[in-house]
CSV table of C-alpha atoms and ligand atoms in Angstrom, one decimal:
chain,number,residue,atom,x,y,z
A,22,MET,CA,91.3,103.9,100.5
A,23,ASP,CA,92.3,103.0,104.2
A,24,ILE,CA,94.9,104.7,106.0
A,25,LYS,CA,95.6,101.5,107.7
A,26,ILE,CA,96.9,100.1,104.3
A,27,PHE,CA,99.8,102.8,104.0
A,28,THR,CA,100.9,102.5,107.7
A,29,GLU,CA,101.4,98.8,107.3
A,30,ILE,CA,103.2,98.8,104.1
A,31,CYS,CA,105.5,101.3,105.9
A,32,GLN,CA,105.7,98.7,108.5
A,33,ALA,CA,106.7,96.0,106.3
A,34,TYR,CA,109.0,97.8,104.3
A,35,LYS,CA,111.0,99.1,107.8
A,36,LEU,CA,110.0,103.1,106.4
A,37,LYS,CA,110.9,105.2,109.0
A,38,GLY,CA,109.0,107.9,110.5
A,39,ASP,CA,105.4,109.0,111.2
A,40,MET,CA,102.7,109.3,108.8
A,41,MET,CA,102.4,112.6,108.1
A,42,GLN,CA,100.0,112.8,104.6
A,43,VAL,CA,99.1,110.6,101.9
A,44,THR,CA,97.9,111.9,98.7
A,45,ARG,CA,96.5,109.9,96.0
A,46,LEU,CA,98.1,111.0,92.5
A,47,LYS,CA,95.8,110.9,89.2
A,48,ARG,CA,98.5,108.8,87.0
A,49,GLY,CA,97.8,106.6,84.7
A,50,HIS,CA,94.5,104.4,83.4
A,51,ILE,CA,95.8,101.5,85.0
A,52,ASN,CA,97.4,101.7,88.6
A,53,ASP,CA,96.6,103.4,91.6
A,54,THR,CA,99.4,106.0,92.9
A,55,TYR,CA,99.8,107.8,96.0
A,56,ARG,CA,102.3,109.9,97.6
A,57,VAL,CA,103.3,108.9,101.3
A,58,ASP,CA,105.0,111.6,103.1
A,59,LEU,CA,107.1,110.7,106.4
A,60,SER,CA,108.8,112.6,108.9
A,61,GLU,CA,111.0,111.5,111.5
A,62,ASN,CA,112.9,113.9,113.7
A,63,GLY,CA,111.9,117.3,111.7
A,64,LYS,CA,112.8,115.6,108.1
A,65,GLU,CA,110.1,114.7,105.7
A,66,LYS,CA,111.0,112.0,103.4
A,67,SER,CA,108.0,111.0,100.4
A,68,TYR,CA,107.7,108.1,98.8
A,69,LEU,CA,105.5,106.5,95.8
A,70,PHE,CA,103.1,103.8,96.7
A,71,GLN,CA,101.3,102.3,94.1
A,72,ARG,CA,99.1,99.2,93.9
A,73,VAL,CA,99.6,97.1,90.8
A,74,ASN,CA,96.6,96.3,88.9
A,75,ASP,CA,96.7,92.5,89.1
A,76,PHE,CA,94.0,92.2,86.3
A,77,VAL,CA,95.9,93.8,83.9
A,78,PHE,CA,99.4,92.3,85.2
A,79,LYS,CA,98.7,89.1,85.9
A,80,ASN,CA,102.4,88.2,87.5
A,81,PRO,CA,103.5,91.2,89.1
A,82,GLN,CA,106.7,89.3,89.9
A,83,LEU,CA,108.2,89.6,86.1
A,84,ILE,CA,107.7,93.4,86.8
A,85,VAL,CA,109.7,93.9,89.8
A,86,SER,CA,112.6,91.5,88.2
A,87,ASN,CA,112.3,93.8,84.9
A,88,VAL,CA,112.4,97.1,87.2
A,89,ARG,CA,115.2,95.7,89.6
A,90,GLY,CA,117.4,94.5,86.3
A,91,VAL,CA,117.0,98.1,84.6
A,92,THR,CA,117.0,100.5,87.3
A,93,ALA,CA,120.1,98.8,87.8
A,94,HIS,CA,121.6,98.7,84.8
A,95,ILE,CA,121.3,102.8,84.1
A,96,ARG,CA,122.0,103.6,87.6
A,97,HIS,CA,125.3,101.8,86.6
A,98,LYS,CA,125.8,103.8,83.8
A,99,LEU,CA,125.3,106.8,85.2
A,100,GLU,CA,127.6,106.4,87.8
A,101,LYS,CA,130.0,105.8,85.5
A,102,ASN,CA,129.5,108.4,83.5
A,103,GLY,CA,129.6,110.7,86.9
A,104,GLU,CA,126.2,111.7,86.6
A,105,PRO,CA,125.3,114.2,89.5
A,106,ASP,CA,121.6,113.7,91.4
A,107,ILE,CA,121.0,110.0,90.4
A,108,LYS,CA,118.1,109.6,93.1
A,109,ARG,CA,116.0,111.9,90.8
A,110,ARG,CA,117.4,109.9,87.3
A,111,VAL,CA,116.8,106.6,87.6
A,112,LEU,CA,113.6,105.1,90.2
A,113,LYS,CA,114.7,102.8,93.3
A,114,LEU,CA,112.2,99.9,93.9
A,115,TYR,CA,112.2,99.3,97.7
A,116,GLU,CA,112.2,96.0,98.7
A,117,HIS,CA,111.8,94.5,102.0
A,118,ASP,CA,113.0,90.7,103.2
A,119,GLY,CA,114.2,90.0,99.8
A,120,GLU,CA,110.6,91.0,98.2
A,121,GLY,CA,109.9,93.7,95.7
A,122,LEU,CA,105.9,93.6,96.4
A,123,TYR,CA,103.8,93.6,99.3
A,124,TYR,CA,100.6,91.6,99.9
A,125,THR,CA,97.7,93.0,102.2
A,126,GLU,CA,95.6,90.1,103.7
A,127,ASP,CA,92.8,90.9,101.0
A,128,LYS,CA,95.5,90.0,98.4
A,129,GLN,CA,96.2,93.7,97.3
A,130,CYS,CA,99.3,93.7,95.8
A,131,TRP,CA,101.5,96.7,96.4
A,132,ARG,CA,105.3,98.2,95.8
A,133,VAL,CA,107.2,101.2,97.3
A,134,MET,CA,109.4,103.1,95.0
A,135,SER,CA,111.0,106.2,95.5
A,136,PHE,CA,109.5,109.7,94.9
A,137,VAL,CA,111.0,112.5,92.7
A,138,TYR,CA,111.7,115.7,94.6
A,139,ASN,CA,111.1,118.9,92.9
A,140,ALA,CA,110.0,117.2,89.8
A,141,THR,CA,106.4,116.8,88.2
A,142,THR,CA,104.8,115.6,85.0
A,143,TYR,CA,102.9,117.5,82.3
A,144,SER,CA,99.9,116.8,80.3
A,145,GLU,CA,100.3,119.5,78.1
A,146,PHE,CA,103.4,120.6,76.5
A,147,ASP,CA,105.2,123.8,74.8
A,148,LEU,CA,107.6,122.8,72.1
A,149,LYS,CA,110.5,123.0,74.7
A,150,LYS,CA,108.9,120.7,76.7
A,151,LEU,CA,108.2,118.4,73.8
A,152,TYR,CA,111.9,118.3,73.2
A,153,ALA,CA,112.7,117.6,76.7
A,154,ILE,CA,110.2,114.4,76.7
A,155,GLY,CA,111.7,113.5,73.7
A,156,PHE,CA,115.0,113.5,74.8
A,157,GLY,CA,114.3,111.7,78.3
A,158,PHE,CA,112.6,108.7,76.5
A,159,GLY,CA,115.6,108.7,73.9
A,160,ARG,CA,118.0,109.0,76.4
A,161,PHE,CA,116.4,105.9,78.2
A,162,LEU,CA,116.7,103.5,75.1
A,163,ALA,CA,120.1,104.7,74.7
A,164,LEU,CA,121.1,103.8,78.2
A,165,LEU,CA,119.7,100.6,77.4
A,166,SER,CA,120.6,99.7,74.1
A,167,ASP,CA,122.7,97.2,75.4
A,168,PHE,CA,120.8,95.4,78.2
A,169,PRO,CA,120.3,91.9,76.5
A,170,ALA,CA,116.6,91.9,75.8
A,171,GLY,CA,116.4,88.4,76.6
A,172,ASP,CA,117.3,88.7,80.2
A,173,LEU,CA,113.6,90.7,80.6
A,174,PHE,CA,110.0,88.9,81.0
A,175,GLU,CA,107.0,89.8,78.8
A,176,THR,CA,104.9,91.2,81.8
A,177,ILE,CA,102.1,91.3,79.4
A,178,PRO,CA,102.3,88.9,76.4
A,179,ASP,CA,101.8,90.4,73.0
A,180,PHE,CA,101.4,94.0,74.6
A,181,HIS,CA,102.7,95.9,71.2
A,182,ASN,CA,101.5,92.9,68.7
A,183,THR,CA,99.4,95.3,66.7
A,184,PRO,CA,97.9,92.5,64.4
A,185,LYS,CA,96.7,90.5,67.8
A,186,ARG,CA,95.0,93.8,69.2
A,187,PHE,CA,93.1,94.2,65.7
A,188,GLN,CA,92.2,90.5,65.8
A,189,ALA,CA,91.0,90.9,69.6
A,190,PHE,CA,89.0,93.8,68.5
A,191,PHE,CA,87.4,92.1,65.6
A,192,ASP,CA,86.8,89.3,68.0
A,193,ALA,CA,85.2,91.5,70.7
A,194,TYR,CA,83.0,93.0,67.5
A,195,LYS,CA,81.9,90.0,66.6
A,196,GLU,CA,80.5,88.7,70.1
A,197,ASP,CA,79.1,92.0,71.0
A,198,THR,CA,78.9,90.9,74.8
A,199,GLU,CA,77.7,94.3,75.7
A,200,GLY,CA,75.6,95.8,72.9
A,201,ARG,CA,77.4,98.3,71.8
A,202,ALA,CA,78.8,97.2,68.6
A,203,VAL,CA,76.1,98.8,67.2
A,204,ASN,CA,77.7,102.5,67.9
A,205,ILE,CA,80.8,101.9,66.1
A,206,LYS,CA,79.8,100.6,62.9
A,207,GLU,CA,81.6,103.3,61.3
A,208,GLU,CA,84.9,102.9,63.4
A,209,TYR,CA,85.0,99.1,62.7
A,210,ASP,CA,84.5,100.1,58.9
A,211,TYR,CA,87.8,102.2,59.1
A,212,VAL,CA,89.3,99.9,61.3
A,213,CYS,CA,88.9,97.1,58.5
A,214,SER,CA,90.4,99.6,55.9
A,215,VAL,CA,93.8,100.0,57.8
A,216,CYS,CA,93.9,96.1,58.8
A,217,ARG,CA,96.1,95.5,56.1
A,218,TYR,CA,99.4,97.7,57.8
A,219,ALA,CA,98.8,96.3,61.3
A,220,ASP,CA,101.7,93.7,60.4
A,221,ARG,CA,104.4,96.0,59.6
A,222,PHE,CA,106.8,95.3,62.2
A,223,GLU,CA,106.1,92.0,62.5
A,224,LYS,CA,107.3,91.2,59.5
A,225,LEU,CA,110.2,93.2,59.0
A,226,TYR,CA,111.2,91.4,62.2
A,227,MET,CA,110.5,87.8,60.9
A,228,ASP,CA,112.5,89.3,57.9
A,229,HIS,CA,115.5,90.0,60.1
A,230,LYS,CA,115.5,93.6,59.3
A,231,ILE,CA,114.4,94.7,62.6
A,232,PRO,CA,115.9,93.7,66.3
A,233,MET,CA,114.2,93.4,69.3
A,234,ARG,CA,115.3,95.6,71.8
A,235,VAL,CA,114.7,96.7,75.7
A,236,VAL,CA,112.0,99.5,75.3
A,237,HIS,CA,109.7,101.3,77.7
A,238,ASN,CA,106.4,100.3,75.8
A,239,ASP,CA,104.6,103.0,77.1
A,240,THR,CA,106.0,106.6,76.7
A,241,LYS,CA,103.1,109.0,77.3
A,242,GLY,CA,104.6,112.5,78.1
A,243,ASN,CA,103.2,111.8,81.6
A,244,ASN,CA,105.4,109.2,82.2
A,245,ILE,CA,109.0,111.3,82.7
A,246,MET,CA,109.3,113.2,85.8
A,247,MET,CA,110.9,116.9,84.6
A,248,ASP,CA,112.4,119.4,87.2
A,249,ILE,CA,110.3,121.9,88.2
A,250,GLU,CA,112.7,124.9,87.6
A,251,THR,CA,114.3,123.8,84.3
A,252,ASP,CA,112.0,121.4,82.5
A,253,GLU,CA,114.9,118.9,82.1
A,254,PRO,CA,114.0,115.4,82.0
A,255,LEU,CA,114.5,113.2,84.8
A,256,ALA,CA,113.8,109.7,85.8
A,257,VAL,CA,111.5,108.1,83.3
A,258,ILE,CA,108.8,106.4,85.3
A,259,ASP,CA,105.8,103.8,84.7
A,260,LEU,CA,108.6,100.7,84.3
A,261,ASP,CA,105.7,98.0,84.5
A,262,THR,CA,105.9,97.8,80.7
A,263,VAL,CA,109.6,98.0,79.8
A,264,MET,CA,110.1,94.4,77.9
A,265,PRO,CA,111.5,93.3,74.8
A,266,GLY,CA,109.6,95.2,72.0
A,267,PHE,CA,110.3,97.3,68.7
A,268,ALA,CA,111.6,100.9,69.3
A,269,MET,CA,109.3,102.8,67.0
A,270,TYR,CA,106.4,101.9,69.3
A,271,ASP,CA,108.3,103.8,71.8
A,272,PHE,CA,108.6,107.0,69.7
A,273,GLY,CA,105.1,106.4,67.9
A,274,ASP,CA,103.2,106.5,71.2
A,275,ALA,CA,105.1,109.4,72.6
A,276,VAL,CA,104.0,111.2,69.5
A,277,ARG,CA,100.8,109.9,70.0
A,278,TYR,CA,100.3,111.2,73.2
A,279,ALA,CA,102.1,114.9,73.1
A,280,ALA,CA,101.9,115.7,69.6
A,281,ASN,CA,97.9,115.7,69.5
A,282,THR,CA,96.7,119.0,69.4
A,283,ALA,CA,93.7,117.9,71.7
A,284,ALA,CA,93.5,115.3,74.9
A,285,GLU,CA,93.4,111.9,74.5
A,286,ASP,CA,89.6,111.7,75.2
A,287,GLU,CA,88.7,114.7,73.2
A,288,GLY,CA,85.1,114.5,72.2
A,289,ASP,CA,85.1,117.2,69.4
A,290,LEU,CA,87.0,115.5,66.9
A,291,SER,CA,87.3,118.9,64.9
A,292,LYS,CA,90.2,119.7,67.2
A,293,VAL,CA,92.4,116.4,66.8
A,294,SER,CA,95.1,116.6,64.7
A,295,LEU,CA,99.0,115.9,64.8
A,296,ASP,CA,100.5,118.8,65.2
A,297,ILE,CA,104.0,118.7,62.8
A,298,ASP,CA,105.7,121.6,64.4
A,299,ARG,CA,105.4,119.2,67.6
A,300,TYR,CA,106.5,116.1,66.1
A,301,GLU,CA,109.7,117.9,64.7
A,302,ALA,CA,110.5,119.0,68.5
A,303,LEU,CA,109.8,115.3,69.7
A,304,ALA,CA,111.7,113.6,67.3
A,305,GLU,CA,114.9,116.1,67.4
A,306,GLY,CA,114.9,115.6,71.2
A,307,PHE,CA,113.9,111.4,70.8
A,308,LEU,CA,116.1,110.4,67.8
A,309,ARG,CA,119.4,112.6,68.9
A,310,PRO,CA,120.5,109.9,71.6
A,311,ILE,CA,119.5,107.1,69.4
A,312,ALA,CA,120.8,108.0,66.2
A,313,ASP,CA,124.5,106.2,66.3
A,314,LYS,CA,122.8,103.1,67.7
A,315,PHE,CA,119.7,102.2,65.8
A,316,THR,CA,119.7,100.7,62.6
A,317,GLU,CA,118.7,102.8,59.5
A,318,ILE,CA,115.3,100.7,58.9
A,319,GLU,CA,114.0,101.3,62.4
A,320,MET,CA,114.6,105.1,62.1
A,321,ARG,CA,113.0,105.6,58.8
A,322,ASN,CA,110.0,103.3,60.5
A,323,MET,CA,109.5,105.6,63.3
A,324,PRO,CA,106.8,107.8,61.4
A,325,TRP,CA,105.1,104.5,60.8
A,326,GLY,CA,105.5,104.1,64.8
A,327,VAL,CA,103.2,107.1,65.3
A,328,ILE,CA,100.7,105.5,62.8
A,329,LEU,CA,100.6,102.2,64.2
A,330,ALA,CA,101.0,103.2,68.0
A,331,THR,CA,97.9,105.5,67.0
A,332,LEU,CA,95.9,102.8,65.2
A,333,GLU,CA,97.0,100.2,68.3
A,334,THR,CA,95.8,102.3,70.9
A,335,ALA,CA,92.5,103.3,69.0
A,336,VAL,CA,91.6,99.6,68.9
A,337,ARG,CA,92.5,98.8,72.4
A,338,PHE,CA,90.2,101.5,73.4
A,339,LEU,CA,87.3,100.3,71.2
A,340,THR,CA,87.6,96.8,72.5
A,341,ASP,CA,87.8,97.5,76.0
A,342,TYR,CA,84.4,99.8,75.0
A,343,LEU,CA,83.1,96.8,73.6
A,344,GLN,CA,83.9,94.6,76.0
A,345,GLY,CA,82.2,96.7,79.0
A,346,ASP,CA,85.3,98.9,80.3
A,347,VAL,CA,87.4,96.3,82.0
A,348,TYR,CA,90.6,97.0,81.6
A,349,PHE,CA,91.1,100.8,81.6
A,350,LYS,CA,89.9,103.3,84.1
A,351,VAL,CA,87.0,105.4,82.8
A,352,GLU,CA,85.2,108.4,83.9
A,353,HIS,CA,81.7,107.7,82.6
A,354,SER,CA,80.7,105.1,80.3
A,355,ASP,CA,81.5,106.3,76.4
A,356,HIS,CA,84.8,107.1,77.8
A,357,ASN,CA,86.5,104.5,76.2
A,358,LEU,CA,84.5,105.4,73.1
A,359,LEU,CA,85.6,108.9,72.9
A,360,ARG,CA,89.1,108.1,73.3
A,361,GLY,CA,88.8,105.1,70.6
A,362,ARG,CA,87.5,107.6,68.1
A,363,CYS,CA,89.7,110.5,69.1
A,364,GLN,CA,92.9,108.0,68.4
A,365,LEU,CA,91.1,107.1,65.0
A,366,ALA,CA,91.1,111.0,63.8
A,367,LEU,CA,94.1,111.1,64.8
A,368,ALA,CA,95.6,108.4,62.9
A,369,LYS,CA,93.6,109.9,60.2
A,370,ASP,CA,96.0,113.0,60.3
A,371,ALA,CA,99.0,111.2,61.0
A,372,PHE,CA,98.3,109.1,57.3
A,373,LYS,CA,97.7,112.2,55.5
A,374,LYS,CA,101.3,113.8,57.3
A,375,LEU,CA,103.3,110.4,56.7
A,376,ASN,CA,105.5,112.3,54.1
A,377,ASP,CA,106.0,115.5,56.3
A,378,MET,CA,106.7,113.2,59.3
A,379,GLU,CA,109.4,111.1,57.3
A,380,LYS,CA,111.2,114.7,55.7
A,381,ILE,CA,112.0,115.5,59.3
A,382,THR,CA,112.9,111.8,60.5
A,383,GLU,CA,115.5,112.0,57.5
A,384,LYS,CA,117.4,114.7,59.3
A,385,TYR,CA,117.7,112.4,62.5
A,386,ILE,CA,119.5,109.6,60.2
A,387,LYS,CA,123.1,108.9,60.4
A,388,ILE,CA,124.4,106.6,57.6
B,161,LIG,C1,97.8,102.8,79.6
B,161,LIG,O1,99.1,103.4,82.7
B,161,LIG,P1,99.0,104.2,81.4
B,161,LIG,O2,98.0,105.8,81.7
B,161,LIG,O3,100.3,105.1,81.8
B,161,LIG,C2,98.3,101.9,79.2
B,161,LIG,C3,99.3,102.1,77.6
B,161,LIG,C4,98.1,102.9,76.9
B,161,LIG,C5,97.6,104.0,77.9
B,161,LIG,C6,96.6,104.9,77.0
B,161,LIG,C7,99.7,99.0,80.8
B,161,LIG,O4,98.9,103.6,79.8
B,161,LIG,O5,99.5,100.6,77.0
B,161,LIG,O6,98.7,103.4,75.6
B,161,LIG,O7,97.2,103.6,79.2
B,161,LIG,N1,99.3,100.8,80.2
B,161,LIG,C8,98.7,99.7,80.1
B,161,LIG,O8,96.7,106.4,77.6
B,161,LIG,O9,97.9,99.0,79.6
B,162,LIG,MG1,101.7,102.4,82.2
């Protein structure tokens, strides 16, 4: 990345100081993220610069509107609660001339966010960290539980519409533009066999049994900043997909990522499983802050959130594999295939452990 772009962005946002360092952060499969350190009169200040992936986010302006609203709401609540250290507990989106985004001459879309100091993200977690991650995301949902969902835009339409994700997979399989369908016959058969579960939440919603809420929609364990000394959860990050949705996906996605005994793209499927102790730590952290705000049906469906978030992620990876890796960043041509297989293996294990998950979840249901 040309360093000139960073200088140009600093000027646009009127950020003061000399550029000391730009570090690319390995974060996420979608956007490119950099830490930019500036120094003014011997004082250093860091910012987070992100290039927004406009193939994935067709209208980045919608993200700005959502992030503005949601961060203001959280900040206001933290202030009211007399919370110290607010800067580390909620992100700030920088603006220039009333604009949240900056477009370079060649139409790259950038934004600048606050940097959370003395904090880090993890991709591996012990039980204490799992509790903390769960708590961080649960608290995020609780803080937003009175934010009107209708005020938010759908930054990616049908993002967690599992039936549509399944359909997209079946279509891609049939079209087979890359000639890769032959490699996933077994996976295709399995997805067909579980297809009947895909619309569970849509049905509940149509029957007025569950509400649409403001949710994060991408609760991977590395989307939360943790204090480097205490492992306390601080700000929830990656707010691009905050929009109306079902709470069970947030819980399910957190479990999918952090309670897997293997990495998201593990090729050795014998290593992949859903660790029930990890589930319990995450559930305790996540469900406590929302237990008195969410409905009993939502709470009871949290384990189904794990199954559906995992199946959905699997079919998304496999769809991208079939379409030639156009959506997720990949390190090699089989990357999405490995990811998809790993997620299917995890989903199979989650089906087996549905009962165990339900028993644990039961403890946090307040009736
Ligand atoms: C993407 O950007 P990142 O890596 O946090 C994706 C999520 C997937 C996840 C799978 C906008 O998240 O939906 O669950 O990869 N984000 C988008 O690792 O599609
Ligand atoms: Mg994301």
